[in-house]
PDB file of C-alpha atoms in Angstrom:
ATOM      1  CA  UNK A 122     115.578  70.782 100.898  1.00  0.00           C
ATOM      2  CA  UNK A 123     113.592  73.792  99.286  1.00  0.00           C
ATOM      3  CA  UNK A 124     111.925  74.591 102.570  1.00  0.00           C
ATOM      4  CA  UNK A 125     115.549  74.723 103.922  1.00  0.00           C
ATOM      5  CA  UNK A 126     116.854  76.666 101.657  1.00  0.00           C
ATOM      6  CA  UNK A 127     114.170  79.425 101.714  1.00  0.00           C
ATOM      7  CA  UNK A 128     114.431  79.351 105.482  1.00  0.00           C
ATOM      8  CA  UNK A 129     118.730  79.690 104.828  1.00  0.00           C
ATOM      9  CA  UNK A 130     117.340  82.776 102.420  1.00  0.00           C
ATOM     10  CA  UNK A 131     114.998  84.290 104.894  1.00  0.00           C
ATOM     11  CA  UNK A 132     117.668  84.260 108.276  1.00  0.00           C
ATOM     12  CA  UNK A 133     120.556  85.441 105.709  1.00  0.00           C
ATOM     13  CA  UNK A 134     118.942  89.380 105.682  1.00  0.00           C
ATOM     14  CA  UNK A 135     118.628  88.827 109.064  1.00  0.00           C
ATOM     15  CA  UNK A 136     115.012  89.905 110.354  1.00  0.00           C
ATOM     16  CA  UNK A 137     113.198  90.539 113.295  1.00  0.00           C
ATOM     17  CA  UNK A 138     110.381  88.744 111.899  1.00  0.00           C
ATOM     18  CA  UNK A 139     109.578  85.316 109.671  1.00  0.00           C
ATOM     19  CA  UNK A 140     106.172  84.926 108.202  1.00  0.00           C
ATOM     20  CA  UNK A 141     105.754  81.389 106.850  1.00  0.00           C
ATOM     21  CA  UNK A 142     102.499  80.096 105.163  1.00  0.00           C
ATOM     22  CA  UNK A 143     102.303  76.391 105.760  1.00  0.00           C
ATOM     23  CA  UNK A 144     105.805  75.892 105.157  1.00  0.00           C
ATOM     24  CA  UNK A 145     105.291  72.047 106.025  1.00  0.00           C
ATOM     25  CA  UNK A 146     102.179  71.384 103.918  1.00  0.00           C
ATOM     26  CA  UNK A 147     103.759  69.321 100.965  1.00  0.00           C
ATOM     27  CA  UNK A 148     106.077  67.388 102.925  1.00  0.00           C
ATOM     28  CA  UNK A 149     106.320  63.578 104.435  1.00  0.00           C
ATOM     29  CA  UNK A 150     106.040  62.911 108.459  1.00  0.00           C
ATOM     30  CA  UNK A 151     108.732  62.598 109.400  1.00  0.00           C
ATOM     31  CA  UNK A 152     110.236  65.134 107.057  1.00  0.00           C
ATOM     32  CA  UNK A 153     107.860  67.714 108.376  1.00  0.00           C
ATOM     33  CA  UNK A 154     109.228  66.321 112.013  1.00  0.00           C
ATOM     34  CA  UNK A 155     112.477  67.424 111.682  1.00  0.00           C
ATOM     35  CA  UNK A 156     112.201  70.294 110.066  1.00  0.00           C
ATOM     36  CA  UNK A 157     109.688  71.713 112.745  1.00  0.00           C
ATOM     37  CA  UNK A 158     112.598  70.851 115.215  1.00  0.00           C
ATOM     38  CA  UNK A 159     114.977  72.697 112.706  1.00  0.00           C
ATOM     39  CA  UNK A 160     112.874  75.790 113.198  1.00  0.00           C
ATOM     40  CA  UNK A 161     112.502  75.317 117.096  1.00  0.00           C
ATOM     41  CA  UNK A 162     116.485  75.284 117.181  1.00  0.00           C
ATOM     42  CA  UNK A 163     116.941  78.237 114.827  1.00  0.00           C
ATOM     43  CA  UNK A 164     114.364  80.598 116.736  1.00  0.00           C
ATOM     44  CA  UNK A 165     115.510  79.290 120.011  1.00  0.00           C
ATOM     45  CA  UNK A 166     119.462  80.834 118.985  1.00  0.00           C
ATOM     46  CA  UNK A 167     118.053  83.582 117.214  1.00  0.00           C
ATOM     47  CA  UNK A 168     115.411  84.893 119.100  1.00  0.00           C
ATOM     48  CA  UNK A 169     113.329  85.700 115.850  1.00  0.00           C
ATOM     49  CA  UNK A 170     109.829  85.855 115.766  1.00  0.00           C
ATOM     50  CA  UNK A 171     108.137  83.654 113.302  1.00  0.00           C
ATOM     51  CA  UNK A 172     103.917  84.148 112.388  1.00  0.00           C
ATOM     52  CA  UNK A 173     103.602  80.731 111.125  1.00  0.00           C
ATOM     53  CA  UNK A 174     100.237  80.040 109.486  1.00  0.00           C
ATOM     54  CA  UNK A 175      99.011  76.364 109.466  1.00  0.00           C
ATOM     55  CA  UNK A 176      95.573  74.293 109.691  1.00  0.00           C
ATOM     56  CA  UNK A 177      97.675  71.628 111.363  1.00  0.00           C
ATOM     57  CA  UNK A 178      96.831  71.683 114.622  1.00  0.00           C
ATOM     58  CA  UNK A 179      99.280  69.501 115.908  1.00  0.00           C
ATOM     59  CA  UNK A 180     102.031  71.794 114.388  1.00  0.00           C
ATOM     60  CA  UNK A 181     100.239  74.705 115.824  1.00  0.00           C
ATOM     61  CA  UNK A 182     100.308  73.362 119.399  1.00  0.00           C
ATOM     62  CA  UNK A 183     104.048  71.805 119.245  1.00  0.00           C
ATOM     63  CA  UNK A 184     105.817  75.314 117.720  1.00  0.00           C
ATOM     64  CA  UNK A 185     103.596  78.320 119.112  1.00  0.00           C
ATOM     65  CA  UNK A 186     103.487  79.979 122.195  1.00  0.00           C
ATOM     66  CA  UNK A 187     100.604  81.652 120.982  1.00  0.00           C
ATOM     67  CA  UNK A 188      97.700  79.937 118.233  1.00  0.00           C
ATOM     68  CA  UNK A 189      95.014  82.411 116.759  1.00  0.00           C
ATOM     69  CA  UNK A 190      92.080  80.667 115.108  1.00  0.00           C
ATOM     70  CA  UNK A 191      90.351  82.969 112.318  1.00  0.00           C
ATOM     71  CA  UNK A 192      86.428  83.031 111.446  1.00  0.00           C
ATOM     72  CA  UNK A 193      85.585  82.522 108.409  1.00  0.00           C
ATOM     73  CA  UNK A 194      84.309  85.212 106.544  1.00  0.00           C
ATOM     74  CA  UNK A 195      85.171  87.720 107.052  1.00  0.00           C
ATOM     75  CA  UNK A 196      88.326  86.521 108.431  1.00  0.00           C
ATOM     76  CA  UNK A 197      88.347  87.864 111.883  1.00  0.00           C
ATOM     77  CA  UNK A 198      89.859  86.574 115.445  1.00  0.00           C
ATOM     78  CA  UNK A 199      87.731  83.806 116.437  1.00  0.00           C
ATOM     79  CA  UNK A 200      89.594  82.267 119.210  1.00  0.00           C
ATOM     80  CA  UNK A 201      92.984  82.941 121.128  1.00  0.00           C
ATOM     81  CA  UNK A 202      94.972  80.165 123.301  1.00  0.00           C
ATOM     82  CA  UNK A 203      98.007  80.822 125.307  1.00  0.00           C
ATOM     83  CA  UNK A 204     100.395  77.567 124.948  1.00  0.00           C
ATOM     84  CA  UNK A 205     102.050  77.640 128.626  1.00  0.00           C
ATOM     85  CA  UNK A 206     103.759  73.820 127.856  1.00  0.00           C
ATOM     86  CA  UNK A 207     107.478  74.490 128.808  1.00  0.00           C
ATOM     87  CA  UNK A 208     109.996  74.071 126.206  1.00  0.00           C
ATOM     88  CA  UNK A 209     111.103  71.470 125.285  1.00  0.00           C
ATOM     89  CA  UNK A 210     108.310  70.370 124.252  1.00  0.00           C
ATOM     90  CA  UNK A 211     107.465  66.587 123.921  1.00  0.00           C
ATOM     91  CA  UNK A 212     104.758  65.587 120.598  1.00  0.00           C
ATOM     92  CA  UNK A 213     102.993  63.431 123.188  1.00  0.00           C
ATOM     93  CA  UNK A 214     102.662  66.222 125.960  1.00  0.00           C
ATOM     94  CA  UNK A 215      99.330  65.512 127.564  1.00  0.00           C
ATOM     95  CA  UNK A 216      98.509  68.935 127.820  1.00  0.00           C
ATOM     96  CA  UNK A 217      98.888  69.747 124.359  1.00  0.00           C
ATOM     97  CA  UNK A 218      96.654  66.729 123.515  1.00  0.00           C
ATOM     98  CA  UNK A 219      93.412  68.251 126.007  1.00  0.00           C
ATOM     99  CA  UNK A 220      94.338  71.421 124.225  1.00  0.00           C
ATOM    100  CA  UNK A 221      94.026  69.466 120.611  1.00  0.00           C
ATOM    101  CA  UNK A 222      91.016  68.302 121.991  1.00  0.00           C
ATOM    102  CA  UNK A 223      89.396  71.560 122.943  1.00  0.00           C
ATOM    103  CA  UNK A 224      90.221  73.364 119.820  1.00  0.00           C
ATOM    104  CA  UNK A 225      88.546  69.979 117.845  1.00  0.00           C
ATOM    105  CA  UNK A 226      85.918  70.218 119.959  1.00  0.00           C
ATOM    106  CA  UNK A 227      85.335  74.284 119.267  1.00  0.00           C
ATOM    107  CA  UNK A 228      86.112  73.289 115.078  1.00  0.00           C
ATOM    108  CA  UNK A 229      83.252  70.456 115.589  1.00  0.00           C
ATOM    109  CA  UNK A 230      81.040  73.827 117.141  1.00  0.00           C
ATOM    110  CA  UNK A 231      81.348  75.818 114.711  1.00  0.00           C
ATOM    111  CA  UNK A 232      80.707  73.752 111.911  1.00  0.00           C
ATOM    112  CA  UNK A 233      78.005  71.988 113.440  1.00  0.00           C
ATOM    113  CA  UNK A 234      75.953  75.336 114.473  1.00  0.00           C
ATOM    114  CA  UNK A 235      78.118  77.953 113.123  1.00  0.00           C
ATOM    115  CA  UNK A 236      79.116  77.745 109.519  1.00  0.00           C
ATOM    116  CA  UNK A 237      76.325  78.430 106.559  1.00  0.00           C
ATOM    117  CA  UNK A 238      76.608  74.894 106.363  1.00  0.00           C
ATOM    118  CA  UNK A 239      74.883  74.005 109.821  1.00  0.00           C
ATOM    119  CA  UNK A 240      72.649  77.216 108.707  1.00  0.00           C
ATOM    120  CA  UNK A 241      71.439  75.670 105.527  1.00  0.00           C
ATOM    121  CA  UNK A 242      71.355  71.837 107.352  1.00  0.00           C
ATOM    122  CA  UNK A 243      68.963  73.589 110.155  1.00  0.00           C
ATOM    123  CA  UNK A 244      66.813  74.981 107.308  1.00  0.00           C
ATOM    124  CA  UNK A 245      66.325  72.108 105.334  1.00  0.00           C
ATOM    125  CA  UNK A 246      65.829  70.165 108.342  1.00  0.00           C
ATOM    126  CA  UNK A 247      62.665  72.658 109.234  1.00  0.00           C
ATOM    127  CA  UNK A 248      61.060  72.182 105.848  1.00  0.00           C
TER     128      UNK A 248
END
């Protein structure tokens, strides 16, 4: 109910734009479920534009039409993907799963070979 209401306090001033910061985070399945659908109805009768920042990528593929994936530091565009998936969209889409799958795959790159981590692994590895 609290990530109602704030939504209820955000579209009452009416904006142009909604920022939400993983507005779903602390919240049970099927919960989260419905209120994702919630926000899909809201934006699709208000036309608002909502920046919604998650590290679910699931989430990110069902609500966006757009996902940007940020480096780490410094935090700077790492990857863009275009979601062209017509709307409605269905959880089980099969073209949001490849997608899943090439964004885990990309995640999987960049720790493995990327990250200080796979930097430190290689060096210890060379000792």
């Amino acid at each position: 109910m609290r990530q109602r209401l704030a939504l209820a306090r955000a579209l009452v001033v009416e904006p142009r734009i909604i920022l939400m910061d993983e507005p779903f985070a602390a919240i049970d399945t099927l919960t989260r479920e419905r209120l994702q659908d919630d926000l899909l109805c809201i934006w699709n009768e208000t036309g608002i534009t909502v920046i919604l920042v998650t590290h679910d990528v699931n989430e990110a593929l069902y609500l966006s039409d757009e996902i940007v994936v940020f480096s780490a530091n410094p935090g700077t565009i790492r990857y863009r993907f275009i979601i062209n998936s017509p709307r409605p969209r269905r959880r089980s889409d099969p073209e949001l799963s490849a997608l899943e799958q090439r964004i885990g795959a990309l995640f999987k790159y960049d720790i493995d070979y990327e990250s200080e981590y796979a930097i430190w692994k290689y060096f210890v590895q060379c000792l």
